[in-house]
Amino acid sequence: MTPVQGLFLVTALAAVLSAIMVVTSPRLVHAALWLIVTLAAVAVLFILLDAAFLAMVQIVVYIGAIAILIIFTVMLTRRVMADTGPQMNRLWWLAAFIGLVLFGALVALLAQMPSWWTATPPAATESFELIVQDLGLSLVDLDRYIIPFEVASVLLLAALIGSIVLARPPADDLETGEGE
Amino acid sequence: MISDPFTWFGDLLREFLVGLGLTTAQATGLMQFLGAGALATAVLVLTFLLIWVERKVLARIQDRLGPNRVGPFGLLQTIADALKLLSKEIIIPSGADKVVYFLAPPLAVMSVVGLWAVIPLAPNLVGTDINVAAIYLISITAIGTLAIMLAGWSSNNKYALLGAFRTVAMLISYEVPMVLALLVPTMLAGSMGTVAIVEAQREMWFVVLAPLAALVFFISSMAEAGKAPFDLLEAESEIVAGYNIEYSSMAFGMFFVGEFLHGFTLAALTVTLFLGGWLGPFVDQYTWLGLIYFFGKTAIVYFAVIWIRGTLPRLRIDQVNAFNWKFLVPLALVVVMVTAVADKLAADLGWNRTLTMILANAVMFAGIVVSVQLYARRERRRIEAAVPASAGTARLESAS
Amino acid sequence: MIPLSWYLILAAALFCIGMYGVLGRRNAIAILMGIELMLNAVNINLVAFWRYLSPQVIGGQVFTIIVFAVAASEAAVGLALIISIYRQRSTVIAEEVDLMKW
């Protein structure tokens, strides 16, 4: 067991255990904190996969923004500081069953592709140093990925405006007297 | 050895460890661990000195003396304060979530010490040379934001929660101009790594090529660090010390240390990104000069930070938000776009890069001055239009 | 070296745990957290395939960045919707939001 394999096993275990805690925690804020642990474990996995830029973006976007948004929302939508009531549906056992069946199906599907079971990564060439430059160039190259880039930015703009409009207090609550 | 003590010492240590029986890879790994520990310890010990410097300078600005009883010139005052804090009891509020309550202060300190891992102190002396260091800085700052959220929530106190909400809202708002301003040295240097950014400033510091970006970065990282005039979050006269209301003794001490260190760290980052880091005369022959240049420049910028803290009044939260979204973010966007266009023009048309960038920045500055004047004039007219009718009748009433 | 299958099995496990969260939880915010888990599993898959099968084609990382953008916008709008529903109905339990109009 090489150190890298050991690191992968520890990170994978942390990711799976914290994911289980996310979906079973009775207190929502604890679930959000376990989600942060999962996201951090995924960032470590990205670093193991030589995608350092994606790992940093994962931390900034997911942990630094989405997780904080979730914690804000949890705190803004509670009447008392404690969670009460059952946390799972009546049909939670069916959901667990479906989850297990799907996991078994995916693993069985993987087992049929022997070339993927033992694939070792191609060696890291020196062009890996220039991944970030290549990534940036590919996003604005007219022959490559400029269209998804522009569409994603329009999507982000729509989400920005939409969430501001949705989350504003109703118009008659605003007390500004200016009619601008 | 005299010309490059860092490489000489590193080689010496590695030979010693290999002589003890480790392989080269294991020796390098162990040296990296030791180096990280040494850097973190040095930075935290430096904080003692920084707290004294800040208190003395702030006191002189406020026309008083500052600590001068404990030790020569009051140098041991910080140690006395730390001992006092250590001797107090850590009171955990009832109903507080213990795990999260104790997790928040170390996370907050971690988020500041972690920034020092990518700051190059001298030509061969850097924690780690990753090629995404600029984004790493933002991600570590985001973890600091998270720590404050956890602190406010776990105290089981609605004022701490409110303080934490406002703090986190301000911090995530000011990340936006900070990231945008960080794009400018990245563009000018062609790489996100801090070592590459410092090396790219050999012919001209980026503060000359992009002074507005330096200003935007400086202001927004002062807001990220919670320094005045943005310190409404933990000022004692405000919402009773905000998110760290329920923290006592060493837990509070950790927040305190993290904050003071963040002020110095933001000065170090500004120096690295815009003021040439460790660059200076003769630094290639004698690399230990780089350390002196770096700390000298950082001390000057840190003095400017304390100066601003002692001079400007505190802003309210709505003023802070308005300043960010209505001024800094549009400014940062304009700066990024104009810098990109100017840099490309200078490269393609063969103009002198320095003069082109200075001209572009002068044009932007003129644009800012004109637009602020227009806005002020509009505001003044709007206020005058709303006021005179009532003022006139009041005078008539009092005259008769 | 780490075989590719380890990454894929991990991603499958995270995806199924996230799906259990989406299908089984009552609180709307917890459902959203399950969705984030599923998106992270997809990201792990994408980056693992990029690294092991075609590291010279940068499209794998581009796809992952687009997934980041989509996840961020969907989380923002979803949470805004949840807050808006909470204002109207004083509940965030997904089962209780079952009438189109009062």
Short mmCIF file of N, CA and C in Angstrom, two decimals, chain B residues 17-167:
data_model
loop_
_atom_site.label_atom_id
_atom_site.label_comp_id
_atom_site.label_asym_id
_atom_site.label_seq_id
_atom_site.Cartn_x
_atom_site.Cartn_y
_atom_site.Cartn_z
N LEU B 17 19.80 14.15 7.12
CA LEU B 17 18.73 13.18 7.26
C LEU B 17 19.02 11.92 6.45
N VAL B 18 19.60 12.08 5.26
CA VAL B 18 19.94 10.90 4.47
C VAL B 18 21.02 10.10 5.17
N GLY B 19 21.93 10.84 5.85
CA GLY B 19 22.96 10.14 6.61
C GLY B 19 22.38 9.33 7.75
N LEU B 20 21.19 9.76 8.27
CA LEU B 20 20.56 9.01 9.34
C LEU B 20 19.89 7.76 8.83
N GLY B 21 19.79 7.58 7.51
CA GLY B 21 19.23 6.34 6.99
C GLY B 21 17.94 6.51 6.20
N LEU B 22 17.43 7.74 6.05
CA LEU B 22 16.20 7.90 5.27
C LEU B 22 16.54 7.97 3.79
N THR B 23 15.58 7.64 2.94
CA THR B 23 15.78 7.85 1.51
C THR B 23 15.61 9.34 1.22
N THR B 24 16.01 9.73 0.02
CA THR B 24 15.92 11.16 -0.31
C THR B 24 14.49 11.64 -0.29
N ALA B 25 13.57 10.78 -0.81
CA ALA B 25 12.17 11.20 -0.84
C ALA B 25 11.63 11.39 0.57
N GLN B 26 11.97 10.43 1.46
CA GLN B 26 11.49 10.56 2.83
C GLN B 26 12.11 11.76 3.52
N ALA B 27 13.41 12.02 3.22
CA ALA B 27 14.06 13.18 3.82
C ALA B 27 13.39 14.47 3.37
N THR B 28 13.08 14.53 2.06
CA THR B 28 12.42 15.74 1.56
C THR B 28 11.05 15.90 2.21
N GLY B 29 10.32 14.78 2.33
CA GLY B 29 9.00 14.86 2.94
C GLY B 29 9.08 15.35 4.38
N LEU B 30 10.05 14.80 5.13
CA LEU B 30 10.20 15.22 6.52
C LEU B 30 10.58 16.68 6.60
N MET B 31 11.45 17.11 5.68
CA MET B 31 11.85 18.52 5.69
C MET B 31 10.67 19.42 5.39
N GLN B 32 9.75 18.92 4.52
CA GLN B 32 8.59 19.76 4.23
C GLN B 32 7.71 19.92 5.45
N PHE B 33 7.51 18.80 6.19
CA PHE B 33 6.74 18.90 7.43
C PHE B 33 7.38 19.88 8.40
N LEU B 34 8.71 19.72 8.59
CA LEU B 34 9.40 20.60 9.53
C LEU B 34 9.33 22.05 9.08
N GLY B 35 9.46 22.25 7.76
CA GLY B 35 9.38 23.62 7.25
C GLY B 35 8.03 24.24 7.50
N ALA B 36 6.96 23.45 7.28
CA ALA B 36 5.62 23.98 7.51
C ALA B 36 5.45 24.35 8.98
N GLY B 37 5.92 23.45 9.87
CA GLY B 37 5.80 23.75 11.29
C GLY B 37 6.59 24.98 11.67
N ALA B 38 7.81 25.10 11.12
CA ALA B 38 8.63 26.26 11.46
C ALA B 38 7.98 27.55 10.97
N LEU B 39 7.42 27.52 9.75
CA LEU B 39 6.78 28.73 9.22
C LEU B 39 5.58 29.13 10.06
N ALA B 40 4.73 28.15 10.41
CA ALA B 40 3.54 28.48 11.19
C ALA B 40 3.95 29.04 12.56
N THR B 41 4.96 28.41 13.18
CA THR B 41 5.38 28.89 14.50
C THR B 41 5.97 30.29 14.41
N ALA B 42 6.82 30.50 13.39
CA ALA B 42 7.44 31.82 13.26
C ALA B 42 6.38 32.90 13.07
N VAL B 43 5.36 32.58 12.26
CA VAL B 43 4.33 33.58 11.99
C VAL B 43 3.54 33.88 13.25
N LEU B 44 3.23 32.85 14.04
CA LEU B 44 2.46 33.09 15.25
C LEU B 44 3.27 33.83 16.29
N VAL B 45 4.58 33.56 16.35
CA VAL B 45 5.41 34.29 17.31
C VAL B 45 5.55 35.74 16.87
N LEU B 46 5.58 35.94 15.53
CA LEU B 46 5.65 37.31 15.02
C LEU B 46 4.45 38.12 15.48
N THR B 47 3.31 37.44 15.71
CA THR B 47 2.09 38.15 16.08
C THR B 47 2.27 38.92 17.38
N PHE B 48 3.08 38.37 18.30
CA PHE B 48 3.33 39.10 19.55
C PHE B 48 3.88 40.48 19.27
N LEU B 49 4.88 40.50 18.37
CA LEU B 49 5.48 41.79 18.03
C LEU B 49 4.47 42.69 17.33
N LEU B 50 3.65 42.08 16.46
CA LEU B 50 2.71 42.88 15.68
C LEU B 50 1.66 43.55 16.57
N ILE B 51 1.21 42.83 17.57
CA ILE B 51 0.20 43.43 18.45
C ILE B 51 0.79 44.63 19.15
N TRP B 52 2.05 44.52 19.58
CA TRP B 52 2.68 45.65 20.25
C TRP B 52 2.81 46.83 19.30
N VAL B 53 3.27 46.54 18.05
CA VAL B 53 3.44 47.62 17.07
C VAL B 53 2.12 48.33 16.82
N GLU B 54 1.06 47.52 16.65
CA GLU B 54 -0.23 48.15 16.34
C GLU B 54 -0.71 49.02 17.49
N ARG B 55 -0.56 48.51 18.71
CA ARG B 55 -1.05 49.30 19.83
C ARG B 55 -0.25 50.58 20.02
N LYS B 56 1.07 50.49 19.80
CA LYS B 56 1.89 51.69 19.98
C LYS B 56 1.57 52.73 18.92
N VAL B 57 1.52 52.28 17.65
CA VAL B 57 1.30 53.24 16.56
C VAL B 57 -0.08 53.85 16.68
N LEU B 58 -1.08 53.01 16.98
CA LEU B 58 -2.44 53.51 17.13
C LEU B 58 -2.50 54.53 18.26
N ALA B 59 -1.76 54.24 19.34
CA ALA B 59 -1.77 55.16 20.47
C ALA B 59 -1.16 56.50 20.08
N ARG B 60 -0.06 56.48 19.36
CA ARG B 60 0.58 57.74 18.98
C ARG B 60 -0.31 58.54 18.06
N ILE B 61 -1.05 57.82 17.16
CA ILE B 61 -1.97 58.56 16.29
C ILE B 61 -3.05 59.22 17.13
N GLN B 62 -3.44 58.54 18.22
CA GLN B 62 -4.50 59.10 19.07
C GLN B 62 -3.94 59.97 20.17
N ASP B 63 -2.68 60.40 20.06
CA ASP B 63 -2.06 61.37 20.96
C ASP B 63 -1.97 60.82 22.39
N ARG B 64 -1.69 59.53 22.51
CA ARG B 64 -1.40 58.98 23.82
C ARG B 64 -0.20 58.04 23.68
N LEU B 65 0.21 57.39 24.79
CA LEU B 65 1.50 56.71 24.73
C LEU B 65 1.41 55.24 24.35
N GLY B 66 0.33 54.57 24.69
CA GLY B 66 0.32 53.14 24.43
C GLY B 66 1.01 52.38 25.56
N PRO B 67 1.08 51.06 25.45
CA PRO B 67 1.67 50.30 26.57
C PRO B 67 3.14 50.65 26.75
N ASN B 68 3.50 51.07 27.96
CA ASN B 68 4.91 51.37 28.19
C ASN B 68 5.37 50.96 29.57
N ARG B 69 4.56 50.10 30.26
CA ARG B 69 4.95 49.74 31.62
C ARG B 69 5.66 48.40 31.67
N VAL B 70 5.10 47.42 30.93
CA VAL B 70 5.58 46.05 31.08
C VAL B 70 6.76 45.85 30.15
N GLY B 71 7.94 45.76 30.65
CA GLY B 71 9.10 45.54 29.80
C GLY B 71 9.55 46.84 29.14
N PRO B 72 10.72 46.83 28.51
CA PRO B 72 11.21 48.06 27.87
C PRO B 72 10.26 48.48 26.77
N PHE B 73 9.80 49.69 26.80
CA PHE B 73 8.86 50.26 25.83
C PHE B 73 7.56 49.47 25.74
N GLY B 74 7.25 48.71 26.77
CA GLY B 74 6.01 47.96 26.73
C GLY B 74 6.05 46.74 25.85
N LEU B 75 7.24 46.22 25.52
CA LEU B 75 7.33 45.10 24.59
C LEU B 75 6.72 43.83 25.14
N LEU B 76 6.75 43.66 26.47
CA LEU B 76 6.23 42.42 27.02
C LEU B 76 4.74 42.50 27.33
N GLN B 77 4.09 43.60 26.92
CA GLN B 77 2.67 43.77 27.23
C GLN B 77 1.84 42.65 26.64
N THR B 78 2.18 42.24 25.40
CA THR B 78 1.39 41.20 24.75
C THR B 78 1.50 39.90 25.51
N ILE B 79 2.72 39.61 25.99
CA ILE B 79 2.89 38.37 26.75
C ILE B 79 2.08 38.43 28.03
N ALA B 80 2.07 39.60 28.66
CA ALA B 80 1.27 39.74 29.87
C ALA B 80 -0.21 39.51 29.57
N ASP B 81 -0.68 40.09 28.45
CA ASP B 81 -2.08 39.90 28.08
C ASP B 81 -2.39 38.45 27.78
N ALA B 82 -1.44 37.78 27.10
CA ALA B 82 -1.67 36.38 26.79
C ALA B 82 -1.74 35.55 28.07
N LEU B 83 -0.86 35.84 29.03
CA LEU B 83 -0.89 35.10 30.29
C LEU B 83 -2.19 35.34 31.02
N LYS B 84 -2.67 36.60 30.98
CA LYS B 84 -3.94 36.89 31.62
C LYS B 84 -5.07 36.11 30.98
N LEU B 85 -5.07 36.07 29.63
CA LEU B 85 -6.13 35.33 28.95
C LEU B 85 -6.06 33.86 29.26
N LEU B 86 -4.85 33.32 29.34
CA LEU B 86 -4.70 31.90 29.61
C LEU B 86 -5.23 31.54 30.99
N SER B 87 -5.08 32.48 31.93
CA SER B 87 -5.46 32.13 33.29
C SER B 87 -6.95 32.24 33.52
N LYS B 88 -7.71 32.68 32.53
CA LYS B 88 -9.15 32.79 32.74
C LYS B 88 -9.83 31.47 32.39
N GLU B 89 -11.07 31.35 32.87
CA GLU B 89 -11.79 30.11 32.64
C GLU B 89 -12.51 30.19 31.30
N ILE B 90 -12.52 29.07 30.58
CA ILE B 90 -13.27 29.03 29.33
C ILE B 90 -14.71 28.71 29.69
N ILE B 91 -15.60 29.68 29.59
CA ILE B 91 -17.00 29.49 29.95
C ILE B 91 -17.76 29.11 28.71
N ILE B 92 -18.37 27.93 28.73
CA ILE B 92 -19.14 27.49 27.57
C ILE B 92 -20.60 27.83 27.84
N PRO B 93 -21.24 28.60 26.97
CA PRO B 93 -22.65 28.93 27.21
C PRO B 93 -23.51 27.68 27.19
N SER B 94 -24.56 27.68 28.02
CA SER B 94 -25.41 26.50 28.07
C SER B 94 -26.17 26.40 26.77
N GLY B 95 -26.33 25.18 26.29
CA GLY B 95 -27.03 25.00 25.04
C GLY B 95 -26.14 25.21 23.83
N ALA B 96 -24.88 25.52 24.05
CA ALA B 96 -23.99 25.69 22.91
C ALA B 96 -23.60 24.34 22.37
N ASP B 97 -23.32 24.30 21.10
CA ASP B 97 -22.94 23.06 20.46
C ASP B 97 -21.45 22.88 20.64
N LYS B 98 -21.03 21.98 21.54
CA LYS B 98 -19.65 22.00 21.99
C LYS B 98 -18.64 21.75 20.89
N VAL B 99 -18.93 20.80 20.01
CA VAL B 99 -17.93 20.46 18.99
C VAL B 99 -17.69 21.66 18.08
N VAL B 100 -18.78 22.27 17.63
CA VAL B 100 -18.65 23.40 16.71
C VAL B 100 -18.04 24.60 17.43
N TYR B 101 -18.44 24.77 18.72
CA TYR B 101 -17.93 25.90 19.49
C TYR B 101 -16.42 25.86 19.59
N PHE B 102 -15.86 24.65 19.78
CA PHE B 102 -14.41 24.57 19.89
C PHE B 102 -13.72 24.41 18.55
N LEU B 103 -14.50 24.15 17.50
CA LEU B 103 -13.89 24.01 16.18
C LEU B 103 -13.62 25.36 15.54
N ALA B 104 -14.44 26.36 15.88
CA ALA B 104 -14.37 27.63 15.16
C ALA B 104 -13.06 28.41 15.37
N PRO B 105 -12.55 28.60 16.61
CA PRO B 105 -11.34 29.41 16.75
C PRO B 105 -10.12 28.83 16.02
N PRO B 106 -9.82 27.51 16.14
CA PRO B 106 -8.67 27.03 15.38
C PRO B 106 -8.85 27.19 13.87
N LEU B 107 -10.10 27.02 13.37
CA LEU B 107 -10.32 27.23 11.94
C LEU B 107 -10.00 28.66 11.54
N ALA B 108 -10.39 29.61 12.41
CA ALA B 108 -10.14 31.01 12.09
C ALA B 108 -8.64 31.30 12.02
N VAL B 109 -7.87 30.76 12.98
CA VAL B 109 -6.43 30.99 12.96
C VAL B 109 -5.80 30.27 11.77
N MET B 110 -6.32 29.05 11.49
CA MET B 110 -5.80 28.26 10.37
C MET B 110 -5.93 29.02 9.07
N SER B 111 -7.08 29.74 8.94
CA SER B 111 -7.32 30.38 7.67
C SER B 111 -6.34 31.52 7.45
N VAL B 112 -5.74 32.06 8.50
CA VAL B 112 -4.79 33.15 8.30
C VAL B 112 -3.38 32.60 8.15
N VAL B 113 -3.01 31.61 8.99
CA VAL B 113 -1.67 31.06 8.90
C VAL B 113 -1.48 30.34 7.57
N GLY B 114 -2.58 29.73 7.07
CA GLY B 114 -2.49 29.03 5.80
C GLY B 114 -2.12 29.94 4.64
N LEU B 115 -2.42 31.25 4.76
CA LEU B 115 -2.06 32.16 3.68
C LEU B 115 -0.56 32.27 3.54
N TRP B 116 0.19 32.07 4.64
CA TRP B 116 1.63 32.25 4.57
C TRP B 116 2.32 31.13 3.81
N ALA B 117 1.59 30.06 3.49
CA ALA B 117 2.25 28.94 2.81
C ALA B 117 2.66 29.31 1.40
N VAL B 118 1.99 30.29 0.77
CA VAL B 118 2.31 30.57 -0.62
C VAL B 118 2.98 31.93 -0.79
N ILE B 119 3.37 32.58 0.31
CA ILE B 119 3.99 33.90 0.17
C ILE B 119 5.49 33.70 0.06
N PRO B 120 6.11 34.13 -1.04
CA PRO B 120 7.56 33.97 -1.17
C PRO B 120 8.30 35.02 -0.35
N LEU B 121 9.12 34.55 0.60
CA LEU B 121 9.79 35.49 1.49
C LEU B 121 11.14 35.93 0.93
N ALA B 122 11.75 35.10 0.10
CA ALA B 122 13.08 35.40 -0.44
C ALA B 122 13.24 34.51 -1.67
N PRO B 123 14.26 34.71 -2.48
CA PRO B 123 14.33 33.97 -3.75
C PRO B 123 14.16 32.47 -3.65
N ASN B 124 14.70 31.80 -2.66
CA ASN B 124 14.50 30.35 -2.59
C ASN B 124 13.73 29.95 -1.35
N LEU B 125 13.00 30.87 -0.77
CA LEU B 125 12.35 30.61 0.51
C LEU B 125 10.85 30.84 0.33
N VAL B 126 10.14 29.77 0.02
CA VAL B 126 8.69 29.87 -0.07
C VAL B 126 8.12 28.58 0.48
N GLY B 127 6.95 28.66 1.12
CA GLY B 127 6.35 27.48 1.72
C GLY B 127 6.14 26.39 0.68
N THR B 128 5.37 26.75 -0.36
CA THR B 128 5.15 25.80 -1.44
C THR B 128 4.86 26.60 -2.69
N ASP B 129 5.33 26.11 -3.79
CA ASP B 129 5.19 26.86 -5.03
C ASP B 129 4.13 26.20 -5.89
N ILE B 130 2.85 26.35 -5.52
CA ILE B 130 1.82 25.77 -6.36
C ILE B 130 1.48 26.77 -7.46
N ASN B 131 1.03 26.26 -8.59
CA ASN B 131 0.77 27.17 -9.69
C ASN B 131 -0.65 27.69 -9.70
N VAL B 132 -1.42 27.46 -8.61
CA VAL B 132 -2.74 28.06 -8.49
C VAL B 132 -2.81 28.85 -7.20
N ALA B 133 -1.69 29.47 -6.83
CA ALA B 133 -1.60 30.12 -5.52
C ALA B 133 -2.62 31.24 -5.37
N ALA B 134 -2.93 31.96 -6.45
CA ALA B 134 -3.86 33.09 -6.31
C ALA B 134 -5.23 32.59 -5.87
N ILE B 135 -5.71 31.49 -6.46
CA ILE B 135 -7.01 30.98 -6.04
C ILE B 135 -6.90 30.34 -4.66
N TYR B 136 -5.75 29.77 -4.34
CA TYR B 136 -5.56 29.19 -3.02
C TYR B 136 -5.79 30.26 -1.96
N LEU B 137 -5.30 31.50 -2.23
CA LEU B 137 -5.51 32.57 -1.26
C LEU B 137 -7.00 32.79 -1.02
N ILE B 138 -7.78 32.81 -2.10
CA ILE B 138 -9.22 33.04 -1.95
C ILE B 138 -9.87 31.90 -1.20
N SER B 139 -9.42 30.66 -1.49
CA SER B 139 -10.10 29.54 -0.84
C SER B 139 -9.81 29.52 0.65
N ILE B 140 -8.59 29.87 1.05
CA ILE B 140 -8.30 29.91 2.48
C ILE B 140 -9.09 31.03 3.15
N THR B 141 -9.27 32.16 2.46
CA THR B 141 -10.09 33.23 3.03
C THR B 141 -11.52 32.76 3.21
N ALA B 142 -12.01 31.93 2.26
CA ALA B 142 -13.38 31.44 2.37
C ALA B 142 -13.54 30.55 3.60
N ILE B 143 -12.50 29.79 3.94
CA ILE B 143 -12.59 28.96 5.14
C ILE B 143 -12.66 29.84 6.38
N GLY B 144 -11.99 30.99 6.36
CA GLY B 144 -12.09 31.90 7.49
C GLY B 144 -13.51 32.41 7.67
N THR B 145 -14.17 32.70 6.54
CA THR B 145 -15.57 33.13 6.60
C THR B 145 -16.43 32.07 7.27
N LEU B 146 -16.17 30.80 6.87
CA LEU B 146 -16.93 29.70 7.46
C LEU B 146 -16.72 29.62 8.96
N ALA B 147 -15.49 29.84 9.41
CA ALA B 147 -15.19 29.75 10.84
C ALA B 147 -16.02 30.76 11.62
N ILE B 148 -16.18 31.96 11.06
CA ILE B 148 -16.95 32.99 11.76
C ILE B 148 -18.41 32.60 11.85
N MET B 149 -18.92 32.00 10.76
CA MET B 149 -20.32 31.54 10.77
C MET B 149 -20.52 30.52 11.87
N LEU B 150 -19.58 29.57 11.98
CA LEU B 150 -19.69 28.53 13.00
C LEU B 150 -19.62 29.14 14.39
N ALA B 151 -18.75 30.14 14.57
CA ALA B 151 -18.62 30.76 15.89
C ALA B 151 -19.92 31.43 16.29
N GLY B 152 -20.51 32.16 15.34
CA GLY B 152 -21.74 32.87 15.68
C GLY B 152 -22.88 31.92 15.98
N TRP B 153 -22.98 30.82 15.22
CA TRP B 153 -24.11 29.93 15.41
C TRP B 153 -23.97 29.12 16.69
N SER B 154 -22.74 28.65 16.98
CA SER B 154 -22.60 27.71 18.08
C SER B 154 -22.69 28.37 19.43
N SER B 155 -22.77 29.70 19.49
CA SER B 155 -22.80 30.34 20.80
C SER B 155 -24.18 30.34 21.42
N ASN B 156 -25.19 29.90 20.69
CA ASN B 156 -26.55 29.84 21.22
C ASN B 156 -27.00 31.18 21.77
N ASN B 157 -26.71 32.24 20.99
CA ASN B 157 -26.96 33.60 21.46
C ASN B 157 -27.40 34.38 20.25
N LYS B 158 -28.60 34.97 20.30
CA LYS B 158 -29.07 35.53 19.03
C LYS B 158 -28.31 36.76 18.60
N TYR B 159 -27.63 37.44 19.56
CA TYR B 159 -26.82 38.58 19.13
C TYR B 159 -25.54 38.12 18.45
N ALA B 160 -24.99 37.01 18.96
CA ALA B 160 -23.81 36.47 18.28
C ALA B 160 -24.19 36.02 16.88
N LEU B 161 -25.38 35.43 16.76
CA LEU B 161 -25.82 34.96 15.44
C LEU B 161 -26.01 36.13 14.49
N LEU B 162 -26.66 37.20 14.98
CA LEU B 162 -26.83 38.38 14.14
C LEU B 162 -25.49 38.97 13.73
N GLY B 163 -24.58 39.06 14.70
CA GLY B 163 -23.25 39.59 14.37
C GLY B 163 -22.56 38.72 13.34
N ALA B 164 -22.71 37.39 13.49
CA ALA B 164 -22.08 36.50 12.53
C ALA B 164 -22.70 36.66 11.15
N PHE B 165 -24.04 36.81 11.09
CA PHE B 165 -24.69 37.01 9.79
C PHE B 165 -24.12 38.23 9.09
N ARG B 166 -24.06 39.36 9.83
CA ARG B 166 -23.59 40.58 9.20
C ARG B 166 -22.13 40.45 8.78
N THR B 167 -21.32 39.82 9.65
CA THR B 167 -19.91 39.64 9.30
C THR B 167 -19.76 38.81 8.04
#
